[in-house]
Amino acid sequence: MEPTRVIQRPIITEKATIESAEFNRFTFAVDRLATKTDIKAAVQDLYGVRVTAVATQNRQGKARRNKFGSFQAKRFKRAVVTVHPDDRIELF
């Protein structure tokens, strides 16, 4: 897979920001078919850092409601990437 197709977007939440500052772990939304080795290779290629570990989660879409009825939110895959202590990723 191409690195730009594997990594869809960074996930910027309060928890992800704290983890990136304190523990050098960064969270990304990734393609659902991507494996840990694909994710590791994509992060190393796109950001030029050394990846030490990758943890993945398959997130289920929540049931949502609006004034027209209910619908199922989209499922996605999340990857938490641990980067070598000497390297940094500048997301913003």
PDB file of C-alpha atoms in Angstrom:
ATOM      1  CA  MET A   1       0.000   0.000   0.000  1.00  0.00           C
ATOM      2  CA  GLU A   2       1.058   3.579  -0.573  1.00  0.00           C
ATOM      3  CA  PRO A   3       2.003   5.497   2.602  1.00  0.00           C
ATOM      4  CA  THR A   4      -0.474   8.293   1.847  1.00  0.00           C
ATOM      5  CA  ARG A   5      -3.264   5.758   1.556  1.00  0.00           C
ATOM      6  CA  VAL A   6      -2.347   3.930   4.776  1.00  0.00           C
ATOM      7  CA  ILE A   7      -2.254   7.046   7.006  1.00  0.00           C
ATOM      8  CA  GLN A   8      -5.544   8.891   6.567  1.00  0.00           C
ATOM      9  CA  ARG A   9      -5.242  11.643   9.195  1.00  0.00           C
ATOM     10  CA  PRO A  10      -3.801  12.323  12.652  1.00  0.00           C
ATOM     11  CA  ILE A  11      -6.249  12.140  15.548  1.00  0.00           C
ATOM     12  CA  ILE A  12      -5.988  15.276  17.673  1.00  0.00           C
ATOM     13  CA  THR A  13      -7.711  14.821  21.034  1.00  0.00           C
ATOM     14  CA  GLU A  14      -6.776  15.812  24.549  1.00  0.00           C
ATOM     15  CA  LYS A  15      -5.545  12.310  25.361  1.00  0.00           C
ATOM     16  CA  ALA A  16      -3.551  12.035  22.120  1.00  0.00           C
ATOM     17  CA  THR A  17      -1.931  15.430  22.723  1.00  0.00           C
ATOM     18  CA  ILE A  18      -0.838  14.448  26.240  1.00  0.00           C
ATOM     19  CA  GLU A  19       0.546  11.114  24.988  1.00  0.00           C
ATOM     20  CA  SER A  20       2.513  12.825  22.231  1.00  0.00           C
ATOM     21  CA  ALA A  21       4.030  15.338  24.644  1.00  0.00           C
ATOM     22  CA  GLU A  22       4.861  12.973  27.520  1.00  0.00           C
ATOM     23  CA  PHE A  23       5.303   9.502  26.016  1.00  0.00           C
ATOM     24  CA  ASN A  24       6.205  10.218  22.355  1.00  0.00           C
ATOM     25  CA  ARG A  25       3.126   8.296  21.095  1.00  0.00           C
ATOM     26  CA  PHE A  26       1.112   9.596  18.151  1.00  0.00           C
ATOM     27  CA  THR A  27      -2.385   8.558  17.082  1.00  0.00           C
ATOM     28  CA  PHE A  28      -3.535   8.202  13.475  1.00  0.00           C
ATOM     29  CA  ALA A  29      -6.681   7.065  11.672  1.00  0.00           C
ATOM     30  CA  VAL A  30      -5.509   4.427   9.214  1.00  0.00           C
ATOM     31  CA  ASP A  31      -6.941   2.299   6.416  1.00  0.00           C
ATOM     32  CA  ARG A  32      -8.925  -0.638   7.784  1.00  0.00           C
ATOM     33  CA  LEU A  33      -6.953  -3.147   5.689  1.00  0.00           C
ATOM     34  CA  ALA A  34      -3.522  -1.873   6.793  1.00  0.00           C
ATOM     35  CA  THR A  35      -1.363  -4.132   8.954  1.00  0.00           C
ATOM     36  CA  LYS A  36       1.052  -3.044  11.682  1.00  0.00           C
ATOM     37  CA  THR A  37       4.018  -3.440   9.341  1.00  0.00           C
ATOM     38  CA  ASP A  38       2.264  -1.296   6.701  1.00  0.00           C
ATOM     39  CA  ILE A  39       1.590   1.406   9.305  1.00  0.00           C
ATOM     40  CA  LYS A  40       5.163   1.312  10.592  1.00  0.00           C
ATOM     41  CA  ALA A  41       6.609   1.637   7.087  1.00  0.00           C
ATOM     42  CA  ALA A  42       4.199   4.459   6.196  1.00  0.00           C
ATOM     43  CA  VAL A  43       5.014   6.549   9.296  1.00  0.00           C
ATOM     44  CA  GLN A  44       8.743   6.069   8.803  1.00  0.00           C
ATOM     45  CA  ASP A  45       8.453   7.075   5.136  1.00  0.00           C
ATOM     46  CA  LEU A  46       6.130  10.080   5.600  1.00  0.00           C
ATOM     47  CA  TYR A  47       7.630  11.612   8.748  1.00  0.00           C
ATOM     48  CA  GLY A  48      11.232  10.347   8.659  1.00  0.00           C
ATOM     49  CA  VAL A  49      11.241   8.955  12.209  1.00  0.00           C
ATOM     50  CA  ARG A  50      12.112   5.611  13.771  1.00  0.00           C
ATOM     51  CA  VAL A  51       9.047   3.688  14.970  1.00  0.00           C
ATOM     52  CA  THR A  52       9.503   1.374  17.967  1.00  0.00           C
ATOM     53  CA  ALA A  53       5.944   0.023  18.372  1.00  0.00           C
ATOM     54  CA  VAL A  54       2.503   0.102  16.766  1.00  0.00           C
ATOM     55  CA  ALA A  55      -0.796  -0.656  18.521  1.00  0.00           C
ATOM     56  CA  THR A  56      -4.044  -0.837  16.550  1.00  0.00           C
ATOM     57  CA  GLN A  57      -7.726  -0.653  17.456  1.00  0.00           C
ATOM     58  CA  ASN A  58     -10.758  -1.405  15.304  1.00  0.00           C
ATOM     59  CA  ARG A  59     -13.311   1.170  16.413  1.00  0.00           C
ATOM     60  CA  GLN A  60     -17.007   0.383  15.997  1.00  0.00           C
ATOM     61  CA  GLY A  61     -19.316   3.124  14.770  1.00  0.00           C
ATOM     62  CA  LYS A  62     -21.730   4.438  17.371  1.00  0.00           C
ATOM     63  CA  ALA A  63     -25.477   4.670  16.833  1.00  0.00           C
ATOM     64  CA  ARG A  64     -26.350   8.332  16.294  1.00  0.00           C
ATOM     65  CA  ARG A  65     -29.666  10.152  16.113  1.00  0.00           C
ATOM     66  CA  ASN A  66     -30.837  13.227  14.313  1.00  0.00           C
ATOM     67  CA  LYS A  67     -34.247  14.689  13.540  1.00  0.00           C
ATOM     68  CA  PHE A  68     -34.744  12.282  10.613  1.00  0.00           C
ATOM     69  CA  GLY A  69     -34.070   9.096  12.594  1.00  0.00           C
ATOM     70  CA  SER A  70     -31.050   7.087  13.618  1.00  0.00           C
ATOM     71  CA  PHE A  71     -27.982   5.978  11.692  1.00  0.00           C
ATOM     72  CA  GLN A  72     -24.767   4.071  12.284  1.00  0.00           C
ATOM     73  CA  ALA A  73     -21.547   6.103  12.363  1.00  0.00           C
ATOM     74  CA  LYS A  74     -18.666   4.866  10.237  1.00  0.00           C
ATOM     75  CA  ARG A  75     -16.227   2.239  11.560  1.00  0.00           C
ATOM     76  CA  PHE A  76     -12.525   3.044  11.439  1.00  0.00           C
ATOM     77  CA  LYS A  77      -9.139   1.771  12.510  1.00  0.00           C
ATOM     78  CA  ARG A  78      -6.912   3.720  14.890  1.00  0.00           C
ATOM     79  CA  ALA A  79      -3.173   3.237  15.285  1.00  0.00           C
ATOM     80  CA  VAL A  80      -1.075   4.445  18.210  1.00  0.00           C
ATOM     81  CA  VAL A  81       2.534   4.721  17.050  1.00  0.00           C
ATOM     82  CA  THR A  82       5.416   4.912  19.537  1.00  0.00           C
ATOM     83  CA  VAL A  83       8.392   6.827  18.173  1.00  0.00           C
ATOM     84  CA  HIS A  84      12.057   6.551  19.226  1.00  0.00           C
ATOM     85  CA  PRO A  85      12.834   8.950  22.128  1.00  0.00           C
ATOM     86  CA  ASP A  86      15.281  10.984  19.996  1.00  0.00           C
ATOM     87  CA  ASP A  87      12.704  11.583  17.204  1.00  0.00           C
ATOM     88  CA  ARG A  88       9.654  13.888  17.118  1.00  0.00           C
ATOM     89  CA  ILE A  89       6.682  14.375  14.798  1.00  0.00           C
ATOM     90  CA  GLU A  90       5.524  17.970  14.437  1.00  0.00           C
ATOM     91  CA  LEU A  91       1.801  17.751  13.636  1.00  0.00           C
ATOM     92  CA  PHE A  92       1.053  21.442  14.220  1.00  0.00           C
TER      93      PHE A  92
END
